[in-house]
PDB file of C-alpha atoms in Angstrom:
ATOM      1  CA  MET A  28      62.495  86.446 105.044  1.00  0.00           C
ATOM      2  CA  PRO A  29      60.877  89.257 103.024  1.00  0.00           C
ATOM      3  CA  ASN A  30      63.073  92.220 102.122  1.00  0.00           C
ATOM      4  CA  GLY A  31      63.160  94.864 104.825  1.00  0.00           C
ATOM      5  CA  THR A  32      62.238  92.470 107.621  1.00  0.00           C
ATOM      6  CA  GLN A  33      63.504  93.716 110.963  1.00  0.00           C
ATOM      7  CA  VAL A  34      64.301  91.847 114.153  1.00  0.00           C
ATOM      8  CA  GLN A  35      62.787  93.191 117.367  1.00  0.00           C
ATOM      9  CA  ILE A  36      63.556  92.024 120.891  1.00  0.00           C
ATOM     10  CA  THR A  37      61.680  92.817 124.089  1.00  0.00           C
ATOM     11  CA  ILE A  38      63.088  91.890 127.497  1.00  0.00           C
ATOM     12  CA  ASP A  39      61.564  92.549 130.908  1.00  0.00           C
ATOM     13  CA  ALA A  40      62.116  91.303 134.454  1.00  0.00           C
ATOM     14  CA  LYS A  41      60.531  91.677 137.897  1.00  0.00           C
ATOM     15  CA  MET A  42      61.793  90.950 141.382  1.00  0.00           C
ATOM     16  CA  GLY A  43      59.488  89.026 143.706  1.00  0.00           C
ATOM     17  CA  THR A  44      58.127  90.768 146.785  1.00  0.00           C
ATOM     18  CA  SER A  45      59.407  89.893 150.260  1.00  0.00           C
ATOM     19  CA  ASN A  46      56.530  87.458 150.874  1.00  0.00           C
ATOM     20  CA  SER A  47      56.419  85.983 147.365  1.00  0.00           C
ATOM     21  CA  PRO A  48      57.608  82.396 146.810  1.00  0.00           C
ATOM     22  CA  ILE A  49      58.908  83.515 143.395  1.00  0.00           C
ATOM     23  CA  THR A  50      62.154  85.462 143.730  1.00  0.00           C
ATOM     24  CA  TYR A  51      62.569  86.594 140.131  1.00  0.00           C
ATOM     25  CA  ALA A  52      60.606  86.484 136.879  1.00  0.00           C
ATOM     26  CA  ARG A  53      61.650  87.498 133.395  1.00  0.00           C
ATOM     27  CA  TYR A  54      60.882  87.030 129.738  1.00  0.00           C
ATOM     28  CA  ALA A  55      62.570  87.636 126.412  1.00  0.00           C
ATOM     29  CA  LEU A  56      60.633  87.879 123.139  1.00  0.00           C
ATOM     30  CA  LEU A  57      62.396  88.041 119.794  1.00  0.00           C
ATOM     31  CA  GLU A  58      60.364  88.334 116.615  1.00  0.00           C
ATOM     32  CA  THR A  59      60.638  89.347 112.999  1.00  0.00           C
ATOM     33  CA  ILE A  60      58.647  92.393 111.932  1.00  0.00           C
ATOM     34  CA  VAL A  61      57.482  92.781 108.337  1.00  0.00           C
ATOM     35  CA  PRO A  62      57.244  96.412 107.138  1.00  0.00           C
ATOM     36  CA  ASN A  63      53.857  97.626 105.915  1.00  0.00           C
ATOM     37  CA  SER A  64      52.128  94.470 107.092  1.00  0.00           C
ATOM     38  CA  ASN A  65      48.777  94.244 108.839  1.00  0.00           C
ATOM     39  CA  THR A  66      50.295  91.685 111.185  1.00  0.00           C
ATOM     40  CA  THR A  67      53.351  92.050 113.403  1.00  0.00           C
ATOM     41  CA  THR A  68      54.927  88.675 112.667  1.00  0.00           C
ATOM     42  CA  THR A  69      55.415  86.406 109.701  1.00  0.00           C
ATOM     43  CA  THR A  70      55.535  82.637 109.451  1.00  0.00           C
ATOM     44  CA  LYS A  71      58.497  83.114 107.125  1.00  0.00           C
ATOM     45  CA  GLY A  72      60.529  84.577 109.965  1.00  0.00           C
ATOM     46  CA  ILE A  73      61.440  83.720 113.534  1.00  0.00           C
ATOM     47  CA  GLN A  74      59.576  84.148 116.814  1.00  0.00           C
ATOM     48  CA  VAL A  75      61.220  83.162 120.103  1.00  0.00           C
ATOM     49  CA  LEU A  76      59.665  83.421 123.561  1.00  0.00           C
ATOM     50  CA  ASN A  77      61.605  82.486 126.694  1.00  0.00           C
ATOM     51  CA  LEU A  78      59.682  82.886 129.965  1.00  0.00           C
ATOM     52  CA  VAL A  79      61.163  81.855 133.321  1.00  0.00           C
ATOM     53  CA  LEU A  80      60.028  82.008 136.964  1.00  0.00           C
ATOM     54  CA  PHE A  81      62.779  81.495 139.548  1.00  0.00           C
ATOM     55  CA  ALA A  82      62.187  80.169 143.066  1.00  0.00           C
ATOM     56  CA  LYS A  83      64.495  78.744 145.720  1.00  0.00           C
ATOM     57  CA  SER A  84      63.976  75.104 144.907  1.00  0.00           C
ATOM     58  CA  CYS A  85      62.598  75.014 141.366  1.00  0.00           C
ATOM     59  CA  VAL A  86      62.589  76.940 138.127  1.00  0.00           C
ATOM     60  CA  TRP A  87      59.559  77.059 135.841  1.00  0.00           C
ATOM     61  CA  GLY A  88      60.484  77.666 132.232  1.00  0.00           C
ATOM     62  CA  VAL A  89      58.895  77.877 128.800  1.00  0.00           C
ATOM     63  CA  ASP A  90      60.552  78.081 125.399  1.00  0.00           C
ATOM     64  CA  LEU A  91      58.431  78.616 122.303  1.00  0.00           C
ATOM     65  CA  VAL A  92      60.435  78.861 119.083  1.00  0.00           C
ATOM     66  CA  SER A  93      58.863  79.285 115.644  1.00  0.00           C
ATOM     67  CA  LEU A  94      61.197  78.949 112.665  1.00  0.00           C
ATOM     68  CA  PRO A  95      60.709  79.535 108.928  1.00  0.00           C
ATOM     69  CA  ASN A  96      58.515  77.100 106.996  1.00  0.00           C
ATOM     70  CA  GLY A  97      56.230  76.349 109.931  1.00  0.00           C
ATOM     71  CA  LYS A  98      58.719  74.544 112.171  1.00  0.00           C
ATOM     72  CA  HIS A  99      58.372  74.855 115.949  1.00  0.00           C
ATOM     73  CA  LEU A 100      60.466  73.835 118.973  1.00  0.00           C
ATOM     74  CA  LEU A 101      58.596  73.830 122.274  1.00  0.00           C
ATOM     75  CA  ALA A 102      59.547  73.118 125.884  1.00  0.00           C
ATOM     76  CA  ILE A 103      57.668  73.445 129.182  1.00  0.00           C
ATOM     77  CA  ASP A 104      59.079  72.230 132.475  1.00  0.00           C
ATOM     78  CA  THR A 105      59.362  72.678 136.200  1.00  0.00           C
ATOM     79  CA  GLN A 106      63.082  72.207 136.644  1.00  0.00           C
ATOM     80  CA  PRO A 107      63.839  70.924 140.166  1.00  0.00           C
ATOM     81  CA  MET A 108      66.731  72.558 141.987  1.00  0.00           C
ATOM     82  CA  SER A 109      66.564  69.969 144.771  1.00  0.00           C
ATOM     83  CA  LEU A 110      67.003  66.233 144.386  1.00  0.00           C
ATOM     84  CA  ASN A 111      64.231  65.600 146.880  1.00  0.00           C
ATOM     85  CA  ARG A 112      60.637  65.866 145.697  1.00  0.00           C
ATOM     86  CA  THR A 113      57.622  64.366 147.368  1.00  0.00           C
ATOM     87  CA  SER A 114      55.812  61.471 145.721  1.00  0.00           C
ATOM     88  CA  ASP A 115      52.626  63.543 145.720  1.00  0.00           C
ATOM     89  CA  MET A 116      54.275  66.193 143.541  1.00  0.00           C
ATOM     90  CA  LYS A 117      55.692  63.573 141.204  1.00  0.00           C
ATOM     91  CA  GLU A 118      52.243  62.044 140.799  1.00  0.00           C
ATOM     92  CA  LYS A 119      50.777  65.434 139.882  1.00  0.00           C
ATOM     93  CA  TYR A 120      53.338  66.011 137.168  1.00  0.00           C
ATOM     94  CA  GLU A 121      53.025  62.439 135.917  1.00  0.00           C
ATOM     95  CA  GLU A 122      49.277  62.974 135.590  1.00  0.00           C
ATOM     96  CA  TRP A 123      49.848  66.265 133.771  1.00  0.00           C
ATOM     97  CA  TYR A 124      52.267  64.595 131.358  1.00  0.00           C
ATOM     98  CA  SER A 125      49.990  61.654 130.615  1.00  0.00           C
ATOM     99  CA  THR A 126      46.992  63.958 130.080  1.00  0.00           C
ATOM    100  CA  TYR A 127      48.467  66.823 128.064  1.00  0.00           C
ATOM    101  CA  VAL A 128      51.689  65.528 126.485  1.00  0.00           C
ATOM    102  CA  ASP A 129      51.861  61.752 126.012  1.00  0.00           C
ATOM    103  CA  GLY A 130      50.510  60.749 122.615  1.00  0.00           C
ATOM    104  CA  ILE A 131      49.919  64.381 121.606  1.00  0.00           C
ATOM    105  CA  PHE A 132      53.381  65.923 121.272  1.00  0.00           C
ATOM    106  CA  PRO A 133      56.230  63.780 119.917  1.00  0.00           C
ATOM    107  CA  CYS A 134      59.528  63.836 121.788  1.00  0.00           C
ATOM    108  CA  GLY A 135      61.883  66.504 120.475  1.00  0.00           C
ATOM    109  CA  GLY A 136      64.927  64.246 120.740  1.00  0.00           C
ATOM    110  CA  ASP A 137      67.419  63.097 123.351  1.00  0.00           C
ATOM    111  CA  LEU A 138      68.792  65.716 125.730  1.00  0.00           C
ATOM    112  CA  SER A 139      72.504  65.743 126.490  1.00  0.00           C
ATOM    113  CA  GLU A 140      73.610  64.346 129.836  1.00  0.00           C
ATOM    114  CA  ALA A 141      74.591  67.813 131.094  1.00  0.00           C
ATOM    115  CA  THR A 142      71.244  69.258 130.047  1.00  0.00           C
ATOM    116  CA  ARG A 143      69.236  66.403 131.580  1.00  0.00           C
ATOM    117  CA  ASN A 144      70.565  67.375 135.011  1.00  0.00           C
ATOM    118  CA  PHE A 145      68.435  70.499 134.880  1.00  0.00           C
ATOM    119  CA  PHE A 146      65.186  69.079 133.514  1.00  0.00           C
ATOM    120  CA  SER A 147      62.523  66.951 135.128  1.00  0.00           C
ATOM    121  CA  SER A 148      61.489  63.552 133.824  1.00  0.00           C
ATOM    122  CA  HIS A 149      58.178  65.079 132.717  1.00  0.00           C
ATOM    123  CA  VAL A 150      59.401  67.877 130.498  1.00  0.00           C
ATOM    124  CA  LEU A 151      57.321  68.715 127.449  1.00  0.00           C
ATOM    125  CA  TRP A 152      60.008  68.874 124.772  1.00  0.00           C
ATOM    126  CA  THR A 153      58.845  68.596 121.205  1.00  0.00           C
ATOM    127  CA  ARG A 154      59.430  69.567 117.594  1.00  0.00           C
ATOM    128  CA  ILE A 155      56.394  69.946 115.363  1.00  0.00           C
ATOM    129  CA  SER A 156      55.781  71.135 111.828  1.00  0.00           C
ATOM    130  CA  ASP A 157      53.027  70.955 109.259  1.00  0.00           C
ATOM    131  CA  SER A 158      55.093  68.558 107.152  1.00  0.00           C
ATOM    132  CA  SER A 159      55.462  66.072 110.027  1.00  0.00           C
ATOM    133  CA  ASN A 160      51.909  66.472 111.318  1.00  0.00           C
ATOM    134  CA  THR A 161      49.822  63.369 110.617  1.00  0.00           C
ATOM    135  CA  THR A 162      46.511  65.045 111.506  1.00  0.00           C
ATOM    136  CA  THR A 163      44.405  67.667 109.768  1.00  0.00           C
ATOM    137  CA  THR A 164      45.255  70.150 112.541  1.00  0.00           C
ATOM    138  CA  SER A 165      47.979  72.621 111.560  1.00  0.00           C
ATOM    139  CA  SER A 166      50.955  73.126 113.836  1.00  0.00           C
ATOM    140  CA  ILE A 167      49.783  76.654 114.638  1.00  0.00           C
ATOM    141  CA  GLU A 168      46.338  75.368 115.614  1.00  0.00           C
ATOM    142  CA  LEU A 169      47.974  72.708 117.798  1.00  0.00           C
ATOM    143  CA  ILE A 170      49.989  75.392 119.577  1.00  0.00           C
ATOM    144  CA  GLN A 171      46.983  77.671 120.021  1.00  0.00           C
ATOM    145  CA  THR A 172      44.783  74.902 121.408  1.00  0.00           C
ATOM    146  CA  LYS A 173      46.368  71.846 123.004  1.00  0.00           C
ATOM    147  CA  LEU A 174      49.719  73.421 123.788  1.00  0.00           C
ATOM    148  CA  MET A 175      48.053  76.455 125.351  1.00  0.00           C
ATOM    149  CA  VAL A 176      45.974  74.211 127.613  1.00  0.00           C
ATOM    150  CA  ALA A 177      49.093  72.249 128.608  1.00  0.00           C
ATOM    151  CA  PHE A 178      50.903  75.540 129.269  1.00  0.00           C
ATOM    152  CA  GLN A 179      48.143  76.998 131.445  1.00  0.00           C
ATOM    153  CA  THR A 180      47.611  73.776 133.388  1.00  0.00           C
ATOM    154  CA  HIS A 181      51.327  73.317 134.034  1.00  0.00           C
ATOM    155  CA  LEU A 182      51.679  76.903 135.268  1.00  0.00           C
ATOM    156  CA  ASP A 183      48.687  76.477 137.596  1.00  0.00           C
ATOM    157  CA  LEU A 184      50.258  73.297 138.970  1.00  0.00           C
ATOM    158  CA  TYR A 185      53.577  75.016 139.581  1.00  0.00           C
ATOM    159  CA  LEU A 186      51.982  78.008 141.311  1.00  0.00           C
ATOM    160  CA  SER A 187      49.840  75.798 143.523  1.00  0.00           C
ATOM    161  CA  ASP A 188      52.905  73.841 144.726  1.00  0.00           C
ATOM    162  CA  ILE A 189      55.560  76.542 144.797  1.00  0.00           C
ATOM    163  CA  GLN A 190      55.391  77.237 148.526  1.00  0.00           C
ATOM    164  CA  GLN A 191      55.701  73.554 149.383  1.00  0.00           C
ATOM    165  CA  LEU A 192      58.524  73.148 146.845  1.00  0.00           C
ATOM    166  CA  ASN A 193      60.414  76.029 148.453  1.00  0.00           C
ATOM    167  CA  ASN A 194      60.487  74.110 151.737  1.00  0.00           C
ATOM    168  CA  ILE A 195      62.562  71.390 150.042  1.00  0.00           C
ATOM    169  CA  VAL A 196      66.046  72.841 150.020  1.00  0.00           C
ATOM    170  CA  GLU A 197      68.307  69.823 150.520  1.00  0.00           C
ATOM    171  CA  ASN A 198      70.971  69.341 147.818  1.00  0.00           C
ATOM    172  CA  ASN A 199      69.964  72.573 146.160  1.00  0.00           C
ATOM    173  CA  HIS A 200      71.832  73.280 142.923  1.00  0.00           C
ATOM    174  CA  LEU A 201      70.248  76.555 141.801  1.00  0.00           C
ATOM    175  CA  GLU A 202      73.627  78.293 141.613  1.00  0.00           C
ATOM    176  CA  GLU A 203      74.999  75.455 139.490  1.00  0.00           C
ATOM    177  CA  TYR A 204      71.945  75.730 137.231  1.00  0.00           C
ATOM    178  CA  LEU A 205      72.413  79.485 136.771  1.00  0.00           C
ATOM    179  CA  GLU A 206      76.093  79.086 135.936  1.00  0.00           C
ATOM    180  CA  TYR A 207      75.355  76.324 133.421  1.00  0.00           C
ATOM    181  CA  ARG A 208      72.625  78.352 131.714  1.00  0.00           C
ATOM    182  CA  LEU A 209      74.774  81.482 131.666  1.00  0.00           C
ATOM    183  CA  GLN A 210      77.688  79.690 130.036  1.00  0.00           C
ATOM    184  CA  ASN A 211      75.619  77.556 127.640  1.00  0.00           C
ATOM    185  CA  ASP A 212      72.631  79.682 126.678  1.00  0.00           C
ATOM    186  CA  PRO A 213      71.682  78.622 123.135  1.00  0.00           C
ATOM    187  CA  ALA A 214      70.569  82.166 122.218  1.00  0.00           C
ATOM    188  CA  ARG A 215      74.054  83.648 122.753  1.00  0.00           C
ATOM    189  CA  PRO A 216      75.348  83.223 119.140  1.00  0.00           C
ATOM    190  CA  MET A 217      72.186  84.692 117.617  1.00  0.00           C
ATOM    191  CA  LEU A 218      72.109  87.633 120.046  1.00  0.00           C
ATOM    192  CA  GLN A 219      75.800  88.344 119.491  1.00  0.00           C
ATOM    193  CA  SER A 220      75.297  88.391 115.727  1.00  0.00           C
ATOM    194  CA  LEU A 221      72.403  90.843 116.087  1.00  0.00           C
ATOM    195  CA  TYR A 222      73.504  93.102 118.940  1.00  0.00           C
ATOM    196  CA  GLY A 223      77.181  92.418 119.600  1.00  0.00           C
ATOM    197  CA  LYS A 224      79.088  90.573 122.304  1.00  0.00           C
ATOM    198  CA  GLU A 225      79.108  93.333 124.937  1.00  0.00           C
ATOM    199  CA  TRP A 226      75.341  93.873 124.853  1.00  0.00           C
ATOM    200  CA  THR A 227      74.655  90.127 124.840  1.00  0.00           C
ATOM    201  CA  GLU A 228      76.864  89.351 127.833  1.00  0.00           C
ATOM    202  CA  GLU A 229      75.368  92.237 129.818  1.00  0.00           C
ATOM    203  CA  VAL A 230      71.829  91.021 129.160  1.00  0.00           C
ATOM    204  CA  LEU A 231      72.706  87.426 130.055  1.00  0.00           C
ATOM    205  CA  GLU A 232      74.446  88.379 133.294  1.00  0.00           C
ATOM    206  CA  THR A 233      72.171  91.175 134.541  1.00  0.00           C
ATOM    207  CA  ILE A 234      68.696  90.244 133.257  1.00  0.00           C
ATOM    208  CA  LEU A 235      68.384  86.645 132.092  1.00  0.00           C
ATOM    209  CA  PHE A 236      70.554  84.899 134.725  1.00  0.00           C
ATOM    210  CA  PRO A 237      71.458  87.489 137.410  1.00  0.00           C
ATOM    211  CA  LYS A 238      72.874  85.504 140.319  1.00  0.00           C
ATOM    212  CA  ASN A 239      72.807  88.491 142.666  1.00  0.00           C
ATOM    213  CA  LYS A 240      69.032  88.857 142.198  1.00  0.00           C
ATOM    214  CA  ILE A 241      68.054  85.188 142.301  1.00  0.00           C
ATOM    215  CA  LEU A 242      70.256  83.516 144.936  1.00  0.00           C
TER     216      LEU A 242
END
């Protein structure tokens, strides 16, 4: 990164209202800031966005990670907290996947068995870069166009079904999910190196995965 580059992190969270199907929402944005630049970010640095909506029976999450040299890791998913989902819902997400993901975004690689327990079978998980792109469209353009459409459509689908999903509470493993994410959050080492262990653990436990606010 250019000399003098600083790392900035913004974190915010909101509790759902008493009649809202979403109990908790939060985001974390980490980005590199280049001094005396007309832009706030640089493609030579790192930008990380983690956005999550928590509900009783499902968690909607997005991870957008941009690394140096135009490399990007992207994930969008409705993560079911109940083993029981209606066939109608499955069909909707299958249609979304076939329309906005299949044949457009390559698979980002195999997920570990422990991780797969907390992702749906229709997760958008991909790694893209300009060097691996076989089209004339740059990776940034792909993110700004096709990924943004997939993102918006997936969020609309989740919001339209959230109330019905919340009625499916059998075999709920939201607490297990929160504990797994708290203990295995991939951002922990980076945050500890930047802000120290005490700050990192407090943020993880009270803002990113606060059991007392979500369960």
